[in-house]
Amino acid sequence: MVFHSEYADVPTVSLPIHDAVLARSAAAYADEVALVDGAGDLSLTYGQIDTYHRRVAAALAGAGLRKGDVLALHSPNTVAYPVVFYGATRAGAAVTTVHPLSTAEEFAKQLRDSSARWIVTVSPLLATARRAAELAGGVAEILVCDAAEGHRSILDMVASTDPEPAVAIDPAEDLAALPYSSGTTGVPKGVMLTHRSIATNLAQLEPLIPMRRGDRVLAVLPFFHIYGLTALMNAPLRQGATVVVLPRFDLDTFLAAIEKHRINALYVAPPIVLALAKHPAVTRYDLSSLEYVVSAAAPLDARLAEACSARLGLPPVRQAYGMTELSPATHAVPLSAPNPPPGAVGKLLPGTEMRLLSLDDPAEDAAPGEDGEIAVRGPQVMKGYLGRPDATAAMIDPDGWVHTGDIGRVDADGWLFVVDRVKELIKYKGFQVAPAELEALLLTHEGVADAAVIGVYDEDGNEVPKAYVVRQPHATGLTGDDIIAFVAGKVAPYKKVRRVEFVDGVPRAASGKILRRELREREGA
């Protein structure tokens, strides 16, 4: 069965991403503040972003950057990040976004794989960038957003008098962004996102989660991740909102920024929802300006979402769903929905189709009412994985369906619920156990600050659930037996946690996703 969106199709946006985002807002809101440095005093108007990104494009072209080049943007969130991103795309480059905490070796792998010839970084990360360039080879120049001896600065490039390049961009074919994702399995791969796929996805989101002129959005999730790039950079700047930029998440800094800048819209990941729901620091700040919270990038338990909205006095926390390979969004809970069902990740965006594939036979659809692997088709689908046709073919079938690796179900009203990842399901004596379900349950324990669950093998070769648990500061006496008994009292016998290890922290990606791979490596699995 093919599920269709209940929303009217939106026209495909066949524009370069810099024009799709800035053309209207720069003209309509030239003197209004677009970007604010949440950790300092600097701000940029829409007119300044438009002027500066054009000058950066001119300077890059004058330095030798040409259409088809790849520029690696290696930086935490700053007000310069959008200027560099749009400047590079206007000059004809694709931007490969790099995790600012990457090691030199990890960075070098991305440079080699993407064939990036240009690096833009910040001075605190310069040593890593230099070493990565040395390891990778082929880098023409390393630029900095701030200042560093021996390197040209973006601050100087915004004063460029070089002619603006006139680059012919084919939005349907030319790449705007080249983020890296593991997809459903394997090593990180370059995800080829065209100007049109990203720009059209912004238009698809607008009927469900509209940004407004006057909105004040706090950008604490990283721009290098597709969620941050879309929800915290492209979408608000397309609509005339003000984006307050933070370089990293620190709870007190985050809460203080909400209070100081009267933030009304939060786009976060589940760990931040957890902090908003449980951390005592929340009560020390005035968060009354908040109007709504959207959570995405990882599963969010319905009870945790309810605790967060109740504590903040807000409507239910909205969720959204997608993946890097989908530019990234396919589903969202509309802001206008008065009482969305708890745990739903949303409804299909305009122009998007979905199937639920049988877990026993992926060539067939799941029976009505059954869980199945989510497959998606629409204009936001990636062009493919860079240089990996086999991986692309494994991800996108001949009919254009992207096999997400996520398991979901749809209710009678068209709401999607994500159950878990196909590859992360634990098979206990033939029964499927979803780690996300146990993690959500563990977080309801008053002594648990955070938790992750993976499958490990017991002495008999059975895969059993093991929980990694972070204690709350007041719960020093909490034992593994306590955790096992707590879970056992709330789930079917085959879902019980059978091993527990207390840890100082759960490894997570910048997006908030639990890095279960690291936990499996720790177990030697």
Coordinates of C-alpha atoms in Angstrom, one line a residue:
M1 CA 0.0 0.0 0.0
V2 CA 1.3 3.4 -0.9
F3 CA 0.5 6.2 1.6
H4 CA 0.1 9.7 0.2
S5 CA 0.3 13.1 1.9
E6 CA -3.0 14.7 2.8
Y7 CA -1.4 18.1 1.9
A8 CA -1.5 19.6 -1.6
D9 CA 1.7 19.2 -3.6
V10 CA 4.0 22.1 -3.5
P11 CA 5.9 23.3 -6.7
T12 CA 9.4 22.0 -7.1
V13 CA 11.9 24.7 -6.2
S14 CA 14.4 24.8 -9.1
L15 CA 16.6 27.5 -7.7
P16 CA 20.2 27.5 -6.3
I17 CA 20.0 27.1 -2.6
H18 CA 21.4 30.6 -1.9
D19 CA 18.6 32.1 -4.0
A20 CA 15.9 29.8 -2.6
V21 CA 16.9 31.0 0.9
L22 CA 18.0 34.6 0.5
A23 CA 16.4 36.1 -2.6
R24 CA 13.1 37.0 -1.1
S25 CA 14.1 37.6 2.5
A26 CA 17.1 39.8 1.6
A27 CA 14.9 42.0 -0.5
A28 CA 11.9 42.1 1.9
Y29 CA 13.8 42.3 5.2
A30 CA 17.1 43.9 4.3
D31 CA 17.4 46.0 7.5
E32 CA 16.1 43.4 9.9
V33 CA 18.4 41.3 12.0
A34 CA 18.9 37.8 10.6
L35 CA 21.8 36.4 12.7
V36 CA 22.8 37.1 16.3
D37 CA 25.9 35.8 18.0
G38 CA 24.3 34.3 21.2
A39 CA 27.7 34.2 22.9
G40 CA 28.7 37.8 22.0
D41 CA 27.5 41.0 20.5
L42 CA 27.8 40.6 16.7
S43 CA 24.7 40.5 14.6
L44 CA 24.1 40.6 10.8
T45 CA 21.1 41.9 8.9
Y46 CA 19.6 40.2 5.9
G47 CA 21.1 42.8 3.7
Q48 CA 24.5 42.2 5.2
I49 CA 24.2 38.4 4.7
D50 CA 23.3 39.0 1.1
T51 CA 26.2 41.4 0.4
Y52 CA 28.8 39.4 2.4
H53 CA 28.0 36.0 0.8
R54 CA 28.3 37.5 -2.6
R55 CA 31.6 39.0 -1.8
V56 CA 32.8 35.7 -0.4
A57 CA 31.7 34.1 -3.6
A58 CA 33.7 36.6 -5.6
A59 CA 36.8 36.2 -3.4
L60 CA 36.6 32.4 -3.6
A61 CA 36.3 32.6 -7.4
G62 CA 39.2 35.0 -7.5
A63 CA 41.3 32.5 -5.5
G64 CA 40.6 29.8 -8.1
L65 CA 37.6 28.0 -6.8
R66 CA 35.5 26.7 -9.8
K67 CA 32.2 25.1 -10.4
G68 CA 32.2 21.5 -9.3
D69 CA 34.8 22.0 -6.6
V70 CA 34.1 20.9 -3.0
L71 CA 34.7 23.1 0.0
A72 CA 35.0 21.6 3.4
L73 CA 33.3 23.7 6.1
H74 CA 34.9 22.8 9.4
S75 CA 33.4 24.9 12.1
P76 CA 31.1 25.1 15.1
N77 CA 28.0 27.3 14.7
T78 CA 29.0 31.0 14.1
V79 CA 27.2 33.9 12.3
A80 CA 29.8 33.4 9.6
Y81 CA 28.7 29.8 8.8
P82 CA 25.7 30.8 6.6
V83 CA 27.8 33.5 4.8
V84 CA 30.5 30.9 3.9
F85 CA 28.0 28.2 3.0
Y86 CA 26.0 30.5 0.6
G87 CA 29.1 32.1 -0.7
A88 CA 30.6 28.8 -1.6
T89 CA 27.4 27.6 -3.4
R90 CA 27.1 30.9 -5.3
A91 CA 30.6 30.3 -6.5
G92 CA 29.6 26.9 -7.8
A93 CA 31.0 24.7 -5.1
A94 CA 29.4 21.9 -3.1
V95 CA 29.9 22.2 0.6
T96 CA 30.9 19.1 2.6
T97 CA 30.1 19.9 6.2
V98 CA 32.6 18.5 8.7
H99 CA 32.0 17.7 12.4
P100 CA 34.1 20.2 14.3
L101 CA 35.3 17.5 16.8
S102 CA 36.6 15.2 14.0
T103 CA 40.1 14.0 14.5
A104 CA 42.6 14.9 11.8
E105 CA 42.4 11.3 10.5
E106 CA 38.6 11.3 10.3
F107 CA 38.7 14.7 8.6
A108 CA 41.3 13.5 6.1
K109 CA 39.1 10.6 5.1
Q110 CA 36.3 13.0 4.3
L111 CA 38.6 15.3 2.4
R112 CA 39.9 12.4 0.3
D113 CA 36.5 10.8 -0.3
S114 CA 34.9 14.2 -1.2
S115 CA 37.9 15.4 -3.2
A116 CA 37.6 18.7 -1.3
R117 CA 40.2 21.3 -2.4
W118 CA 39.2 24.1 0.0
I119 CA 38.9 24.2 3.8
V120 CA 37.2 26.9 5.8
T121 CA 37.7 26.5 9.6
V122 CA 38.2 28.5 12.7
S123 CA 41.5 29.2 14.5
P124 CA 40.9 26.9 17.4
L125 CA 40.5 24.0 15.0
L126 CA 43.3 25.1 12.6
A127 CA 45.9 22.5 13.8
T128 CA 43.4 19.7 13.0
A129 CA 42.6 21.2 9.6
R130 CA 46.2 21.6 8.7
R131 CA 47.1 18.0 9.7
A132 CA 44.0 16.7 7.8
A133 CA 45.0 18.6 4.7
E134 CA 48.5 17.2 5.0
L135 CA 47.2 13.6 5.3
A136 CA 44.7 14.0 2.5
G137 CA 46.7 16.0 0.0
G138 CA 45.2 18.0 -2.8
V139 CA 43.9 20.9 -0.6
A140 CA 44.5 24.3 -2.4
E141 CA 44.0 26.6 0.6
I142 CA 42.8 26.6 4.2
L143 CA 40.9 29.7 5.1
V144 CA 39.6 30.8 8.6
C145 CA 36.4 32.5 9.7
D146 CA 38.2 34.6 12.3
A147 CA 42.0 35.3 12.1
A148 CA 45.1 33.2 12.0
E149 CA 48.6 34.1 10.9
G150 CA 49.4 32.8 7.4
H151 CA 45.8 32.2 6.5
R152 CA 43.3 34.4 4.7
S153 CA 40.2 35.3 6.6
I154 CA 36.6 35.3 5.7
L155 CA 36.5 38.7 7.5
D156 CA 38.8 40.1 4.8
M157 CA 36.9 38.4 2.0
V158 CA 33.7 40.2 2.8
A159 CA 35.4 43.3 1.7
S160 CA 36.4 41.8 -1.7
T161 CA 36.1 43.9 -4.8
D162 CA 36.5 41.0 -7.2
P163 CA 33.6 40.6 -9.6
E164 CA 30.8 38.3 -8.5
P165 CA 31.0 35.0 -10.4
A166 CA 28.3 34.3 -12.9
V167 CA 28.0 30.5 -12.5
A168 CA 25.4 28.6 -14.3
I169 CA 23.9 26.2 -11.8
D170 CA 21.5 23.3 -12.7
P171 CA 19.5 22.9 -9.5
A172 CA 18.4 19.4 -10.4
E173 CA 21.9 18.1 -11.0
D174 CA 24.4 20.2 -9.3
L175 CA 25.3 19.5 -5.7
A176 CA 24.8 22.1 -2.9
A177 CA 25.7 20.0 0.1
L178 CA 27.7 16.8 0.6
P179 CA 27.1 15.8 4.3
Y180 CA 28.3 12.4 5.4
S181 CA 26.0 9.7 6.7
S182 CA 26.3 5.9 7.4
G183 CA 22.8 5.4 6.0
T184 CA 21.3 2.2 7.4
T185 CA 24.7 0.5 7.7
G186 CA 28.4 0.8 7.1
V187 CA 31.0 3.6 7.0
P188 CA 30.1 7.3 6.5
K189 CA 29.3 8.1 2.9
G190 CA 29.0 11.4 1.0
V191 CA 25.3 12.1 0.5
M192 CA 24.8 14.0 -2.7
L193 CA 22.1 16.6 -2.1
T194 CA 21.2 18.9 -5.0
H195 CA 20.1 22.5 -4.8
R196 CA 16.6 21.4 -5.9
S197 CA 16.3 18.6 -3.4
I198 CA 17.2 20.8 -0.4
A199 CA 15.2 23.8 -1.6
T200 CA 12.1 21.8 -2.4
N201 CA 12.3 20.1 1.0
L202 CA 12.1 23.6 2.6
A203 CA 8.9 24.3 0.7
Q204 CA 7.5 20.9 1.7
L205 CA 8.0 21.7 5.4
E206 CA 6.3 25.1 5.3
P207 CA 2.7 24.0 5.4
L208 CA 3.3 21.9 8.5
I209 CA 6.0 23.9 10.4
P210 CA 5.9 27.4 9.1
M211 CA 8.6 29.9 10.0
R212 CA 7.4 33.5 10.4
R213 CA 9.0 36.9 10.2
G214 CA 9.6 37.9 13.8
D215 CA 10.3 34.3 15.0
R216 CA 13.4 34.1 17.2
V217 CA 15.0 30.7 16.8
L218 CA 17.9 29.4 18.9
A219 CA 20.5 27.5 16.8
V220 CA 22.3 25.3 19.3
L221 CA 22.2 22.0 17.2
P222 CA 25.1 22.0 14.8
F223 CA 24.7 23.5 11.3
F224 CA 27.0 20.8 10.0
H225 CA 24.2 18.2 10.6
I226 CA 21.4 18.2 8.1
Y227 CA 18.8 18.9 10.8
G228 CA 20.6 22.0 11.9
L229 CA 21.3 23.1 8.4
T230 CA 17.6 22.9 7.5
A231 CA 15.7 23.8 10.6
L232 CA 18.1 26.3 12.1
M233 CA 19.7 27.9 9.1
N234 CA 18.0 27.5 5.7
A235 CA 14.3 27.5 6.9
P236 CA 14.4 30.5 9.2
L237 CA 16.6 32.6 6.9
R238 CA 14.2 31.8 4.0
Q239 CA 11.2 33.3 6.0
G240 CA 12.7 36.3 7.7
A241 CA 13.2 35.0 11.2
T242 CA 16.0 35.9 13.5
V243 CA 18.5 33.1 14.3
V244 CA 20.4 33.3 17.6
V245 CA 23.6 31.2 17.2
L246 CA 25.4 29.2 19.9
P247 CA 28.6 27.3 19.1
R248 CA 27.8 24.4 21.4
F249 CA 25.3 23.1 24.0
D250 CA 25.8 24.1 27.6
L251 CA 22.6 24.0 29.5
D252 CA 23.0 27.3 31.5
T253 CA 24.2 29.2 28.4
F254 CA 21.3 27.7 26.4
L255 CA 18.7 28.7 29.0
A256 CA 20.2 32.1 29.5
A257 CA 20.0 32.7 25.7
I258 CA 16.3 31.8 25.6
E259 CA 15.7 34.3 28.4
K260 CA 17.9 37.1 27.0
H261 CA 16.8 36.9 23.4
R262 CA 13.2 36.0 24.0
I263 CA 13.4 32.9 21.9
N264 CA 10.0 31.6 20.8
A265 CA 10.9 28.6 18.7
L266 CA 13.1 25.7 19.8
Y267 CA 14.3 22.9 17.4
V268 CA 16.2 20.4 19.5
A269 CA 17.1 16.7 19.9
P270 CA 15.8 14.4 22.6
P271 CA 18.8 14.9 25.1
I272 CA 17.8 18.6 25.3
V273 CA 14.1 17.7 25.8
L274 CA 15.3 15.4 28.6
A275 CA 17.2 18.4 30.2
L276 CA 14.2 20.7 29.8
A277 CA 11.9 18.0 31.5
K278 CA 14.2 17.0 34.4
H279 CA 17.1 19.4 35.1
P280 CA 16.7 21.6 38.1
A281 CA 18.5 24.5 36.4
V282 CA 15.4 25.1 34.2
T283 CA 13.5 26.7 37.0
R284 CA 16.2 29.5 37.4
Y285 CA 15.4 31.1 34.0
D286 CA 12.4 32.9 32.4
L287 CA 11.4 30.7 29.5
S288 CA 8.0 32.3 29.1
S289 CA 8.7 33.5 25.5
L290 CA 8.7 30.0 24.2
E291 CA 5.8 29.1 22.0
Y292 CA 6.7 25.6 20.8
V293 CA 9.4 22.9 20.8
V294 CA 10.2 20.6 17.9
S295 CA 12.3 17.5 18.5
A296 CA 13.9 15.4 15.8
A297 CA 17.0 13.4 14.8
A298 CA 16.4 10.5 17.3
P299 CA 13.4 8.8 18.9
L300 CA 11.6 10.8 21.6
D301 CA 9.5 8.9 24.2
A302 CA 5.9 10.2 24.5
R303 CA 6.1 10.4 28.3
L304 CA 9.3 12.4 28.2
A305 CA 7.7 14.8 25.6
E306 CA 4.7 15.2 27.8
A307 CA 6.8 15.9 30.9
C308 CA 8.7 18.6 28.9
S309 CA 5.6 20.4 27.6
A310 CA 3.9 20.2 31.0
R311 CA 6.9 21.7 32.8
L312 CA 7.2 24.5 30.3
G313 CA 3.5 25.1 30.0
L314 CA 3.6 24.6 26.2
P315 CA 1.6 22.7 23.6
P316 CA 2.8 19.1 23.1
V317 CA 6.3 18.8 21.8
R318 CA 6.2 18.3 18.1
Q319 CA 8.3 15.7 16.3
A320 CA 9.7 15.4 12.8
Y321 CA 11.2 12.6 10.9
G322 CA 13.6 12.1 8.1
M323 CA 17.3 11.3 7.3
T324 CA 20.2 12.9 5.6
E325 CA 19.5 11.0 2.4
L326 CA 16.1 12.7 2.3
S327 CA 17.3 16.3 2.5
P328 CA 16.2 15.5 5.3
A329 CA 12.5 15.7 6.1
T330 CA 9.6 13.4 5.2
H331 CA 7.2 13.8 8.1
A332 CA 6.4 16.4 10.7
V333 CA 3.7 17.0 13.4
P334 CA 2.0 20.2 12.3
L335 CA 2.2 23.1 14.6
S336 CA -1.5 23.6 14.0
A337 CA -2.4 20.1 15.3
P338 CA -4.2 20.7 18.6
N339 CA -3.7 17.2 20.1
P340 CA -1.4 15.0 18.1
P341 CA -1.2 11.5 19.3
P342 CA 1.6 10.9 21.8
G343 CA 4.7 9.5 20.2
A344 CA 3.8 10.3 16.6
V345 CA 6.6 11.6 14.4
G346 CA 4.2 13.3 12.0
K347 CA 2.3 13.2 8.8
L348 CA 3.7 12.9 5.3
L349 CA 5.0 16.2 3.8
P350 CA 3.5 17.4 0.5
G351 CA 4.6 15.5 -2.5
T352 CA 5.9 12.6 -0.4
E353 CA 4.9 8.9 -0.7
M354 CA 5.6 6.1 1.8
R355 CA 5.3 2.3 2.0
L356 CA 5.8 0.0 4.9
L357 CA 7.7 -3.0 3.8
S358 CA 7.3 -6.5 5.3
L359 CA 10.0 -7.3 7.8
D360 CA 9.9 -10.9 6.6
D361 CA 9.9 -10.1 2.8
P362 CA 11.0 -6.6 1.9
A363 CA 9.7 -7.1 -1.6
E364 CA 6.2 -7.1 -0.2
D365 CA 4.2 -4.5 1.8
A366 CA 3.5 -5.2 5.5
A367 CA -0.1 -6.2 6.2
P368 CA -2.5 -3.4 7.2
G369 CA -1.8 -2.5 10.9
E370 CA 1.5 -4.3 11.0
D371 CA 4.9 -2.8 11.6
G372 CA 7.1 -2.5 8.5
E373 CA 10.3 -0.9 7.2
I374 CA 9.6 2.7 6.2
A375 CA 10.3 3.4 2.5
V376 CA 10.0 6.9 1.1
R377 CA 9.8 8.4 -2.4
G378 CA 9.7 12.1 -3.3
P379 CA 11.5 15.1 -4.7
Q380 CA 13.7 15.4 -1.6
V381 CA 15.5 12.1 -2.3
M382 CA 19.3 12.4 -2.6
K383 CA 21.0 12.0 -5.9
G384 CA 23.0 9.1 -4.4
Y385 CA 26.1 8.3 -2.4
L386 CA 29.2 9.9 -3.9
G387 CA 31.3 7.3 -5.7
R388 CA 29.3 4.4 -4.3
P389 CA 26.8 3.1 -6.9
D390 CA 26.5 -0.2 -5.1
A391 CA 25.6 1.5 -1.8
T392 CA 23.2 3.8 -3.6
A393 CA 21.5 0.8 -5.3
A394 CA 21.2 -0.9 -1.9
M395 CA 19.5 2.2 -0.4
I396 CA 17.3 3.3 -3.4
D397 CA 15.4 0.6 -5.3
P398 CA 14.7 0.7 -9.0
D399 CA 11.4 2.3 -8.4
G400 CA 12.9 5.2 -6.5
W401 CA 12.0 4.1 -2.9
V402 CA 14.5 4.9 -0.2
H403 CA 14.7 2.0 2.3
T404 CA 15.3 3.9 5.5
G405 CA 16.1 1.0 7.8
D406 CA 13.5 2.4 10.3
I407 CA 10.5 0.3 11.5
G408 CA 7.2 2.1 11.7
R409 CA 3.5 1.8 11.8
V410 CA 0.7 4.1 10.7
D411 CA -2.6 4.7 12.4
A412 CA -6.0 5.2 10.9
D413 CA -5.5 9.0 10.7
G414 CA -2.2 8.8 8.9
W415 CA 0.2 9.5 11.8
L416 CA 3.5 7.7 11.6
F417 CA 5.1 6.1 14.6
V418 CA 8.7 5.0 14.4
V419 CA 9.3 1.8 16.4
D420 CA 13.1 1.3 15.9
R421 CA 15.9 0.7 13.5
V422 CA 15.9 -2.6 11.6
K423 CA 19.6 -3.0 12.3
E424 CA 19.3 -2.2 16.0
L425 CA 16.5 -4.6 16.9
I426 CA 17.5 -7.2 19.5
K427 CA 16.4 -10.8 18.7
Y428 CA 15.8 -12.5 22.0
K429 CA 14.9 -16.2 21.3
G430 CA 13.2 -15.1 18.1
F431 CA 11.3 -12.2 19.7
Q432 CA 12.1 -8.7 18.6
V433 CA 13.1 -6.2 21.3
A434 CA 13.3 -2.5 20.4
P435 CA 16.2 -0.7 22.3
A436 CA 14.3 2.6 22.0
E437 CA 11.4 1.3 23.9
L438 CA 13.6 0.1 26.8
E439 CA 15.5 3.4 26.8
A440 CA 12.3 5.4 27.0
L441 CA 11.2 3.3 29.9
L442 CA 14.5 3.6 31.7
L443 CA 14.3 7.4 31.5
T444 CA 11.1 7.3 33.5
H445 CA 13.0 6.1 36.5
E446 CA 13.7 9.0 38.9
G447 CA 17.3 7.8 39.5
V448 CA 18.2 7.5 35.8
A449 CA 19.7 10.6 34.0
D450 CA 20.3 8.8 30.6
A451 CA 20.4 5.3 29.2
A452 CA 21.2 3.3 26.1
V453 CA 20.4 -0.3 25.3
I454 CA 22.1 -2.8 22.9
G455 CA 22.0 -6.5 22.3
V456 CA 24.9 -8.6 23.8
Y457 CA 25.3 -12.4 23.8
D458 CA 25.0 -14.5 27.0
E459 CA 26.8 -17.7 27.8
D460 CA 24.2 -19.7 25.8
G461 CA 24.7 -17.6 22.7
N462 CA 21.3 -15.8 23.1
E463 CA 21.2 -12.1 22.3
V464 CA 19.9 -10.3 25.4
P465 CA 19.3 -6.6 26.2
K466 CA 22.0 -4.8 28.1
A467 CA 21.4 -1.3 29.5
Y468 CA 24.1 1.4 29.9
V469 CA 22.8 3.7 32.6
V470 CA 23.9 7.1 33.8
R471 CA 22.8 7.7 37.4
Q472 CA 21.2 11.0 38.6
P473 CA 23.5 12.8 41.0
H474 CA 21.2 11.9 44.0
A475 CA 21.0 8.2 43.0
T476 CA 24.4 6.9 44.0
G477 CA 22.9 3.9 45.6
L478 CA 21.1 2.7 42.5
T479 CA 22.1 -0.8 41.6
G480 CA 21.9 -3.0 38.5
D481 CA 19.4 -5.2 40.3
D482 CA 17.3 -2.2 40.9
I483 CA 17.3 -1.4 37.2
I484 CA 16.5 -5.0 36.2
A485 CA 13.6 -5.2 38.6
F486 CA 12.2 -1.9 37.5
V487 CA 12.1 -2.9 33.8
A488 CA 10.9 -6.4 34.6
G489 CA 7.9 -5.0 36.3
K490 CA 6.8 -3.0 33.2
V491 CA 7.5 -5.2 30.1
A492 CA 6.8 -8.6 28.7
P493 CA 9.3 -11.2 29.9
Y494 CA 11.2 -11.4 26.7
K495 CA 11.9 -7.6 26.8
K496 CA 13.6 -7.7 30.2
V497 CA 17.0 -6.0 30.6
R498 CA 19.3 -8.8 31.6
R499 CA 22.6 -6.9 32.1
V500 CA 23.4 -3.4 33.4
E501 CA 26.5 -1.3 33.3
F502 CA 26.7 2.1 34.9
V503 CA 28.6 4.7 32.9
D504 CA 29.4 8.4 33.1
G505 CA 27.8 9.3 29.8
V506 CA 26.0 7.7 26.9
P507 CA 27.9 8.3 23.6
R508 CA 25.8 10.4 21.2
A509 CA 26.2 12.1 17.9
A510 CA 25.9 15.8 17.7
S511 CA 22.3 15.2 16.5
G512 CA 21.5 13.4 19.7
K513 CA 21.4 9.9 18.3
I514 CA 22.8 7.2 20.5
L515 CA 26.0 5.8 19.0
R516 CA 25.2 2.2 19.7
R517 CA 28.1 1.2 17.4
E518 CA 30.5 2.5 20.0
L519 CA 28.8 0.5 22.7
R520 CA 28.9 -2.6 20.6
E521 CA 32.6 -2.0 20.0
R522 CA 33.1 -1.7 23.7
E523 CA 31.5 -5.2 24.1
G524 CA 33.6 -6.6 21.3
A525 CA 30.4 -7.3 19.4

